[in-house]
PDB file of C-alpha atoms in Angstrom:
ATOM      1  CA  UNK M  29      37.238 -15.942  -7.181  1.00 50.00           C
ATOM      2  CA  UNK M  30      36.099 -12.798  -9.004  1.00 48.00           C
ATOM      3  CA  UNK M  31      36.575  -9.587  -6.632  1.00 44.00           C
ATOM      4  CA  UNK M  32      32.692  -8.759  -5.906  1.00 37.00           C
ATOM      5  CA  UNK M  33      32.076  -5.153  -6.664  1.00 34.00           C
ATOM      6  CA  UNK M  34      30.367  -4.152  -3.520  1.00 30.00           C
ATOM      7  CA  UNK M  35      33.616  -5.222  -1.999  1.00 35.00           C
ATOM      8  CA  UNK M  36      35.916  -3.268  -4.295  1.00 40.00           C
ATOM      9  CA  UNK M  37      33.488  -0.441  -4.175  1.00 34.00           C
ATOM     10  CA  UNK M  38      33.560  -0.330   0.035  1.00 31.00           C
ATOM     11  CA  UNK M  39      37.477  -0.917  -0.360  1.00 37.00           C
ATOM     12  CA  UNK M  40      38.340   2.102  -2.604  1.00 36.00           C
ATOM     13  CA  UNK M  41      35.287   4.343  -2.056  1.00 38.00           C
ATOM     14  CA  UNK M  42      33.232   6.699   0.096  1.00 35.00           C
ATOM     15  CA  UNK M  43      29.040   6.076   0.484  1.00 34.00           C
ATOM     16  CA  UNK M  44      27.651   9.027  -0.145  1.00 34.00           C
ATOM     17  CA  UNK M  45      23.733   8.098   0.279  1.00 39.00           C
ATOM     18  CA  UNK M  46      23.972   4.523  -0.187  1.00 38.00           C
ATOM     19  CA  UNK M  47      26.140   4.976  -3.079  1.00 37.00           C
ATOM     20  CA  UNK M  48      30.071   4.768  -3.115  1.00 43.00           C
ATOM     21  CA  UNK M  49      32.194   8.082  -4.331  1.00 50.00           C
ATOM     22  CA  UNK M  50      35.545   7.410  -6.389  1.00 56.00           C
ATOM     23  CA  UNK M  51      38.014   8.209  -4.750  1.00 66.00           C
ATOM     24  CA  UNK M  52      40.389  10.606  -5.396  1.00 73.00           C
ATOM     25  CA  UNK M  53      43.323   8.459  -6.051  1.00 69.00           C
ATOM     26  CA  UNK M  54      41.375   6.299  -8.318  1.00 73.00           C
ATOM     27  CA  UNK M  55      39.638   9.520 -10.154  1.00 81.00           C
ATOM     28  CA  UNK M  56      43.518  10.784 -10.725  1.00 85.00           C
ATOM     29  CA  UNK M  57      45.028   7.267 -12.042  1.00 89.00           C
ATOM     30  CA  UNK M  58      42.110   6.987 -14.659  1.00 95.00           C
ATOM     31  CA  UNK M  59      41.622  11.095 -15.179  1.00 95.00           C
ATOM     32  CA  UNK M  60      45.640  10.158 -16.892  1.00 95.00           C
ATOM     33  CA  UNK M  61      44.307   8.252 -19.413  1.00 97.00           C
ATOM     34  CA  UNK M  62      41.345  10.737 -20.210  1.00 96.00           C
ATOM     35  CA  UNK M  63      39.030   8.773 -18.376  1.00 97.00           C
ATOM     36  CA  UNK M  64      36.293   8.760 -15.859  1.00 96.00           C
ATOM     37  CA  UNK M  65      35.568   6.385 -12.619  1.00 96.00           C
ATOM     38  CA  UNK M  66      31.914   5.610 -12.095  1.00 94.00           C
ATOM     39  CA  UNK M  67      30.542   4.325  -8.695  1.00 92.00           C
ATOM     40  CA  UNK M  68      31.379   0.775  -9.285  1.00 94.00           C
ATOM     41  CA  UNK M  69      35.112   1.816  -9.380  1.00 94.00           C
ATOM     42  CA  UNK M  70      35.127   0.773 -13.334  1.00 97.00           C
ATOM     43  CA  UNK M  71      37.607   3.712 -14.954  1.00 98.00           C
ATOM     44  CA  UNK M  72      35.846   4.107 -18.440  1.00 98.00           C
ATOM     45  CA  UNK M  73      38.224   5.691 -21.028  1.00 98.00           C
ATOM     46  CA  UNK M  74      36.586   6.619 -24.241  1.00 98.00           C
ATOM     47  CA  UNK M  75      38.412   8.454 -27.313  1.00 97.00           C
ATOM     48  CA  UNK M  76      37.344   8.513 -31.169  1.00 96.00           C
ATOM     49  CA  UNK M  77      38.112  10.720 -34.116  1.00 93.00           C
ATOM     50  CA  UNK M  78      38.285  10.144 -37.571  1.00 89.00           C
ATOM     51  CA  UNK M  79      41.736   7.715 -37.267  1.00 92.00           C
ATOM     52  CA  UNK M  80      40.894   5.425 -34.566  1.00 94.00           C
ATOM     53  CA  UNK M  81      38.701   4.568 -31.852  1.00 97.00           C
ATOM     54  CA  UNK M  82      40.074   3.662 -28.275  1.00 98.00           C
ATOM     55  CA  UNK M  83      38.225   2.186 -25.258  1.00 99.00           C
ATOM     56  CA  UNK M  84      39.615   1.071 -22.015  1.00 99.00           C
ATOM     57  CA  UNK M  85      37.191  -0.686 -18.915  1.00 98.00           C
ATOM     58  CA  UNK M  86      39.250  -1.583 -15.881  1.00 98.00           C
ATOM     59  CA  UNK M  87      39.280  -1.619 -12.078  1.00 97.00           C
ATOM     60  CA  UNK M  88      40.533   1.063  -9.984  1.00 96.00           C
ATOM     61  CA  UNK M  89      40.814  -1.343  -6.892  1.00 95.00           C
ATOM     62  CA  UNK M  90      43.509  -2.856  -8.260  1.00 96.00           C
ATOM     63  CA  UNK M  91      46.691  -1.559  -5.613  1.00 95.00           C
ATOM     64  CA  UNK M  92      49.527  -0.752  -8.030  1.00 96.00           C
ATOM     65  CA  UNK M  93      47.366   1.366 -10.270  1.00 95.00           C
ATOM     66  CA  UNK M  94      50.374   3.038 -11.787  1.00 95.00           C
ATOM     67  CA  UNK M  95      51.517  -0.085 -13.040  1.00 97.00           C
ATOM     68  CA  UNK M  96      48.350  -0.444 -15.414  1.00 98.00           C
ATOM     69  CA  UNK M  97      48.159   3.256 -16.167  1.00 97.00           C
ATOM     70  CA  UNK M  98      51.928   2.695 -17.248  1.00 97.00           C
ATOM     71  CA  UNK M  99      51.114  -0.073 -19.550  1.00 98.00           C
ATOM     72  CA  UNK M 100      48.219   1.235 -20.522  1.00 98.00           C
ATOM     73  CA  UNK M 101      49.889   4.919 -21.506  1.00 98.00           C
ATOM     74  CA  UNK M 102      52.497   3.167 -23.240  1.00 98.00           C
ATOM     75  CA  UNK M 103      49.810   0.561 -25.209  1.00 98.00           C
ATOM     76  CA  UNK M 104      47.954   3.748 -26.242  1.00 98.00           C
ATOM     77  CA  UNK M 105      50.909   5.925 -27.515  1.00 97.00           C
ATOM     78  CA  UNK M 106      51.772   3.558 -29.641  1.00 97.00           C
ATOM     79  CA  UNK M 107      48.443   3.151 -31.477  1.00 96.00           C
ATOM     80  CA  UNK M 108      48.129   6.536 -31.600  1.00 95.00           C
ATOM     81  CA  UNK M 109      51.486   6.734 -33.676  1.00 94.00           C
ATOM     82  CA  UNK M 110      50.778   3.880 -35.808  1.00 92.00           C
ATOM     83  CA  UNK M 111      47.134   5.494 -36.243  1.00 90.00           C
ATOM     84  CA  UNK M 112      48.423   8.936 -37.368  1.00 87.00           C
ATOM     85  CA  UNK M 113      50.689   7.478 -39.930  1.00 84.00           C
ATOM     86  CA  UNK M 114      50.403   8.349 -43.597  1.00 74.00           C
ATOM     87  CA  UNK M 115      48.396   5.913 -45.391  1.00 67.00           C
ATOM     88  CA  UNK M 116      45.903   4.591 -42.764  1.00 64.00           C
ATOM     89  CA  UNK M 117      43.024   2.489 -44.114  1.00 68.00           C
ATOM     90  CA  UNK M 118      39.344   4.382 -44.508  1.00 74.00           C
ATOM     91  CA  UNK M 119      38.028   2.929 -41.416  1.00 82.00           C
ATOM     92  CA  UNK M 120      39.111   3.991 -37.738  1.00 91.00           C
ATOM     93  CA  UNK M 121      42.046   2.025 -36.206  1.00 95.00           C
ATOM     94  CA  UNK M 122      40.660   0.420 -33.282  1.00 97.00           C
ATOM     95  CA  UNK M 123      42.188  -0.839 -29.847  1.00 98.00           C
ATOM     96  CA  UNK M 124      39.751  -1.807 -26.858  1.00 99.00           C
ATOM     97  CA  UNK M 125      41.316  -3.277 -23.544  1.00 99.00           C
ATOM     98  CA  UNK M 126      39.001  -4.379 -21.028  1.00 98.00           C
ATOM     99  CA  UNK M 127      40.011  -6.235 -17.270  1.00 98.00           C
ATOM    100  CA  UNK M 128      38.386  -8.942 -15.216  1.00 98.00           C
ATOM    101  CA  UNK M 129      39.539  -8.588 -11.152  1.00 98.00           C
ATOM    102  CA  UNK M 130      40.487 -11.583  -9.567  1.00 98.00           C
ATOM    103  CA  UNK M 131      40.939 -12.123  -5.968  1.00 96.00           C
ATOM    104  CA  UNK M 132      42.028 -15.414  -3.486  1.00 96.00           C
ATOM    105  CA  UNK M 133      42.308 -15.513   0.193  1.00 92.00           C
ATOM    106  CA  UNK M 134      43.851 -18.321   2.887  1.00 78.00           C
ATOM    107  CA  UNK M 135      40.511 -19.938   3.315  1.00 73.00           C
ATOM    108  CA  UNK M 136      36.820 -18.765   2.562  1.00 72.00           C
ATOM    109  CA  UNK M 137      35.567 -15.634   4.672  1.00 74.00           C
ATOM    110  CA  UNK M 138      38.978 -14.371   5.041  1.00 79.00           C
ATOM    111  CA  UNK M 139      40.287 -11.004   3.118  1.00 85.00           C
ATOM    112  CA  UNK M 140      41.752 -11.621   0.178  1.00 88.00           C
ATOM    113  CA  UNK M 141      45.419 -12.321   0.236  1.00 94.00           C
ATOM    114  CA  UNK M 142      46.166 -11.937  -3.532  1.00 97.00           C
ATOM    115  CA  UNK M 143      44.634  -9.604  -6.319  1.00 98.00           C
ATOM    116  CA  UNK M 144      44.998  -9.936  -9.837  1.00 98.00           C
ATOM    117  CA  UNK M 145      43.653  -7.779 -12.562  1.00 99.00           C
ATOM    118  CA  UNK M 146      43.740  -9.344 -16.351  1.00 99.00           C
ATOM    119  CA  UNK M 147      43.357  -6.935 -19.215  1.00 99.00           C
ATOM    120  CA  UNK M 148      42.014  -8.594 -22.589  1.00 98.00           C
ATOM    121  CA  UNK M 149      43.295  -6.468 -25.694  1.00 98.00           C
ATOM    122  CA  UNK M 150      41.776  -5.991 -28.879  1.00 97.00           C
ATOM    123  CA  UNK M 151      43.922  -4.167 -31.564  1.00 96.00           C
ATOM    124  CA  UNK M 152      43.118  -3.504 -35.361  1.00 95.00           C
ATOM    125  CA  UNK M 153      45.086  -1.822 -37.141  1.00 91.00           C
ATOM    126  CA  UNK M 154      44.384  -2.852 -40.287  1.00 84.00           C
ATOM    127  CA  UNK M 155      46.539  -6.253 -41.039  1.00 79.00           C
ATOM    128  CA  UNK M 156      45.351  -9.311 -42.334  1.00 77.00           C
ATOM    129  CA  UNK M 157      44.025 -10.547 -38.935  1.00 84.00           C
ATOM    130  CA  UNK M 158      42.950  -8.146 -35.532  1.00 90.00           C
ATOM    131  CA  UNK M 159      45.275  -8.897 -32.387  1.00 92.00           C
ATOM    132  CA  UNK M 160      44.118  -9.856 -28.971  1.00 93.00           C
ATOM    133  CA  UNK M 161      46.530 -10.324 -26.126  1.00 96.00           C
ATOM    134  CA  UNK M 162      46.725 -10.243 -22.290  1.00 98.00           C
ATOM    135  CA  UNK M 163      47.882  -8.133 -20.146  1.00 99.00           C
ATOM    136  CA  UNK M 164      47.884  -9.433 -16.427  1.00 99.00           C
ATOM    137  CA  UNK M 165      48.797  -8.036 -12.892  1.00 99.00           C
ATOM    138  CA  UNK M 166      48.581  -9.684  -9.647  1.00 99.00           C
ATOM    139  CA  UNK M 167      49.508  -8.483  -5.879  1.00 98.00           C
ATOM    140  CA  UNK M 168      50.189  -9.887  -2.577  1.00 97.00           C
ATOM    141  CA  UNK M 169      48.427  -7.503  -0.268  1.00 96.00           C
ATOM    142  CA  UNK M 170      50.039  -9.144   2.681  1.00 94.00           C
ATOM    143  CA  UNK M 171      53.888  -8.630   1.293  1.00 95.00           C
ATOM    144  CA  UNK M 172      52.509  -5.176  -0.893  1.00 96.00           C
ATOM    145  CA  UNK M 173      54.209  -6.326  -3.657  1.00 97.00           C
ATOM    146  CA  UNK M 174      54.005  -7.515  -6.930  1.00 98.00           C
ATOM    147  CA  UNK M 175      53.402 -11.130  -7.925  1.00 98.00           C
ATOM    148  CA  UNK M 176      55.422 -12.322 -11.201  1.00 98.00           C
ATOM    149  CA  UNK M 177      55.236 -15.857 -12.493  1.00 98.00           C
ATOM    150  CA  UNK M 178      58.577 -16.255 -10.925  1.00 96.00           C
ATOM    151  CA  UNK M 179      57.885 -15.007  -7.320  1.00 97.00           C
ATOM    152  CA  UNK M 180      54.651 -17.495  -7.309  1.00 98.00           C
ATOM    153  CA  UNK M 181      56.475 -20.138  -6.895  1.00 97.00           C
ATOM    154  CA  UNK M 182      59.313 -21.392  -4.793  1.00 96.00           C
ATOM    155  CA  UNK M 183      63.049 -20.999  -5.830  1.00 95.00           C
ATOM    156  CA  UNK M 184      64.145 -24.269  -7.435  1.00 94.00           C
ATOM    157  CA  UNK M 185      60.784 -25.246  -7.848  1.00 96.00           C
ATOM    158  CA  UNK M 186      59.807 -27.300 -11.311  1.00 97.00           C
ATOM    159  CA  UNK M 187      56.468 -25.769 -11.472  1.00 98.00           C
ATOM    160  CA  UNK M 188      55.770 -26.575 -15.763  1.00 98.00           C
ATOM    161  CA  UNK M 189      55.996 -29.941 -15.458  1.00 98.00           C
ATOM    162  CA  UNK M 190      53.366 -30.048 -13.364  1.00 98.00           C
ATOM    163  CA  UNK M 191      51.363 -27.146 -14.784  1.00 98.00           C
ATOM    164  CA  UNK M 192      52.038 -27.670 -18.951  1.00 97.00           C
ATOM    165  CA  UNK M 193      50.368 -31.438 -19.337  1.00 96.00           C
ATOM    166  CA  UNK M 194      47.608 -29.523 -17.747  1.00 97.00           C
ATOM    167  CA  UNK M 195      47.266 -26.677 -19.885  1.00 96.00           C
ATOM    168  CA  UNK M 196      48.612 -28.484 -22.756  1.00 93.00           C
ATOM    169  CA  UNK M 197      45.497 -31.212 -22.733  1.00 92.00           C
ATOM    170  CA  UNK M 198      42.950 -28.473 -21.753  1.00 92.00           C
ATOM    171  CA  UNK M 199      44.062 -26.165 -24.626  1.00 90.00           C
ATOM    172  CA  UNK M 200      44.222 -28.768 -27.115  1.00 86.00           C
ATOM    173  CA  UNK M 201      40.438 -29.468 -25.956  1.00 87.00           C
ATOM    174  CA  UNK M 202      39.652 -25.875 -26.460  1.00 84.00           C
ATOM    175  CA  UNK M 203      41.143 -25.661 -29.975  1.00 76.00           C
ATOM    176  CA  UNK M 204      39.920 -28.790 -31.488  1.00 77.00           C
ATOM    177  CA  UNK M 205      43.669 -30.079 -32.648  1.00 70.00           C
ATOM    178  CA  UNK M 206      44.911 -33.353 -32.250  1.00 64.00           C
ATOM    179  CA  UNK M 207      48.516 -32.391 -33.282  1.00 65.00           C
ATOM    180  CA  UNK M 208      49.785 -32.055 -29.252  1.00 77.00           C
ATOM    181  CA  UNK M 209      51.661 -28.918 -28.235  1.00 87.00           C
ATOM    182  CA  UNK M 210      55.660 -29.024 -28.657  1.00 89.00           C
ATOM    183  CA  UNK M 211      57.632 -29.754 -25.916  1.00 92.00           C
ATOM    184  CA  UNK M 212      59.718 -26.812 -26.191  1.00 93.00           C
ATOM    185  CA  UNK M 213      57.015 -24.460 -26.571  1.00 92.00           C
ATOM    186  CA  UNK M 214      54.670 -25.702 -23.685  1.00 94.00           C
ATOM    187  CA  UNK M 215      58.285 -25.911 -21.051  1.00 96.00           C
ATOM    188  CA  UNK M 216      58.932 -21.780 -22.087  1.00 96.00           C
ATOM    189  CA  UNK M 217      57.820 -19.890 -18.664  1.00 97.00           C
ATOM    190  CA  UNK M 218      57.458 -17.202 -21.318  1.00 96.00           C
ATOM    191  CA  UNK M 219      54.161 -18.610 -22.372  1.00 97.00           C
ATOM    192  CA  UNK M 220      52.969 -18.069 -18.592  1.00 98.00           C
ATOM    193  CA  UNK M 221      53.739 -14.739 -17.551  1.00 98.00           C
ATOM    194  CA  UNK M 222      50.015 -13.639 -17.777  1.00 98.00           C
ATOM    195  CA  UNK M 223      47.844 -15.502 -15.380  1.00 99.00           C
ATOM    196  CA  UNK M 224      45.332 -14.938 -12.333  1.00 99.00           C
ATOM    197  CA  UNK M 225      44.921 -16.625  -9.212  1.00 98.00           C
ATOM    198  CA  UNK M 226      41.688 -17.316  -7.480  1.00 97.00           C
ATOM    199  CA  UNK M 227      40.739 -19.591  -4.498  1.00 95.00           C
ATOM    200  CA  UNK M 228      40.946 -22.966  -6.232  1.00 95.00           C
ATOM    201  CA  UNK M 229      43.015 -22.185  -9.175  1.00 97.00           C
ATOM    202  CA  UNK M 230      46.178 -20.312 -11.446  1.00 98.00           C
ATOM    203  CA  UNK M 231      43.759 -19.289 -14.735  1.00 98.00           C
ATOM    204  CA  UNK M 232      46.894 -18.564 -17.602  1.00 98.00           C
ATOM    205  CA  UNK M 233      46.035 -16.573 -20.557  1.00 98.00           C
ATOM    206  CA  UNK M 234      47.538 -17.186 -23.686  1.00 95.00           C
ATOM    207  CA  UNK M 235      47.801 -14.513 -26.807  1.00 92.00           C
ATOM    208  CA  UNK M 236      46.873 -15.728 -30.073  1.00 86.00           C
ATOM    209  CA  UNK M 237      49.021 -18.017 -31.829  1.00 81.00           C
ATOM    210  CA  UNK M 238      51.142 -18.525 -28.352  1.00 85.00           C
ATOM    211  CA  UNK M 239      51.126 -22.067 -28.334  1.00 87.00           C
ATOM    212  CA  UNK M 240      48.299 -23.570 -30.824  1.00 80.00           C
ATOM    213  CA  UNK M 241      47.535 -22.437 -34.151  1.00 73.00           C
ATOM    214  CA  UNK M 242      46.595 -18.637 -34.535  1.00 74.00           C
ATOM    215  CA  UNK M 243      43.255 -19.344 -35.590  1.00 72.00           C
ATOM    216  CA  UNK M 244      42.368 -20.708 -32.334  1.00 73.00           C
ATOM    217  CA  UNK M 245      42.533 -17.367 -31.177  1.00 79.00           C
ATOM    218  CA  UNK M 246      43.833 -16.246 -27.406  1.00 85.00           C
ATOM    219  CA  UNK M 247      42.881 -18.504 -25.180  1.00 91.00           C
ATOM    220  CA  UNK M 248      43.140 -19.441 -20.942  1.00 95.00           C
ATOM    221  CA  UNK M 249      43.619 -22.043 -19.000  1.00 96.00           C
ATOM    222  CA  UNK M 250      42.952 -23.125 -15.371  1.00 97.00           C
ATOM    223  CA  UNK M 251      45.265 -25.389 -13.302  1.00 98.00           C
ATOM    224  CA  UNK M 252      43.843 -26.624  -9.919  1.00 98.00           C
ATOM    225  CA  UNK M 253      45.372 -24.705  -6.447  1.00 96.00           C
ATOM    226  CA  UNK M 254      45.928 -28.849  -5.497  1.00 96.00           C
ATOM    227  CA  UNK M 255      47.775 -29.406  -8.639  1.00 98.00           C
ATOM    228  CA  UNK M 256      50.419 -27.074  -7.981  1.00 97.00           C
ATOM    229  CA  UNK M 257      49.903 -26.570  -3.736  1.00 95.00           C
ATOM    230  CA  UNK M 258      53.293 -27.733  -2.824  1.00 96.00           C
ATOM    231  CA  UNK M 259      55.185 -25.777  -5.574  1.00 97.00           C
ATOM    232  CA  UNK M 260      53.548 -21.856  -4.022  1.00 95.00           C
ATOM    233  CA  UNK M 261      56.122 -20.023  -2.120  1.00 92.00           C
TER     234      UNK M 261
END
């Protein structure tokens, strides 16, 4: 399920009069990237000039924060250098990365076992098309460690041949083609390294031209907890 923000506010913040201070762990993550944290916990990172035009919206509740500052940082510096080249078109270069929280627990009522933040990015920098990718991150807060497409499931554990007819026949549904997705190309855990889990599913997220045509555009995909139950370590 989606992490409600009176939870994530009451998890990483103070009430002050009914409403909940940033903290300052959270103000010093997002104050890296030049941003600010508002009372929902939402860092808000804003930066134009006359090259480009950068916007980050994200979660501070998120645990390993310096893991999406890192990625962040490094996404940004390299905008920034392709922006400042000589040459660069008339209109601002423009990269905007926003996240959705995620959040899944043993059974309802409990605190959540697992949260995942998913970062949507929007680059232009002036090619024949705009980018948009994913970005995701996910945490056991039982083990305090990261989750990786790997780790989610058990060692020896087949998990695609459960989970690509799934995504393959919802995709294909999403993008209108009849031509099915390769073989090769659907089996490739590299395809799946971005994804969320919630309550009653794995939600992957696909970049644009991953595995249908690029003018579908970046697209997700949910497979049902019961689908792949027995696979989870």
């Amino acid at each position: 399920m989606r992490i409600s923000t009176v939870v994530g506010v009451l998890a990483a913040g103070v009430l002050i009069g009914g409403v909940a201070a940033p903290s300052a762990a959270a103000q010093s993550t997002c104050a890296e990237l030049g941003g600010t944290v508002d009372a929902d916990q939402i860092c808000q990172v804003h930066t134009a000039n006359a090259t480009y035009r950068l916007d980050y919206t994200f979660s501070t509740t998120y645990p390993d924060q310096e893991a999406v500052v890192g990625y962040l940082s490094q996404t940004r510096d390299g905008f920034v250098n392709v922006s400042d080249m000589p040459g660069s078109r008339d209109q601002p270069y423009v990269l905007d990365a926003r996240g959705s929280s995620y959040s899944s627990a043993v059974a309802p009522g409990l605190p959540a076992r697992t949260q995942s933040l998913v970062l949507e990015v929007f680059q232009d920098v002036g090619g024949a098309q705009p980018e948009t990718w994913y970005k995701s991150f996910n945490y056991d807060l039982v083990k305090r460690a990261p989750i990786t497409f790997d780790t989610l499931f058990k060692p020896g554990s087949r998990p695609l041949d459960v989970i690509f007819p799934i995504v393959a026949r919802e995709l294909e549904t999403q993008a209108g083609i009849v031509q099915s997705i390769s073989q090769s190309a659907g089996m490739d855990p590299t395809h799946y390294q971005n994804f969320a889990i919630t309550d009653d599913s794995v939600i992957f997220f696909f970049d644009r031209g991953a595995l249908v045509a690029d003018s579908a555009g970046a697209l997700q995909a949910s497979v049902p907890r019961w689908a792949v139950a027995s696979l989870l370590a």
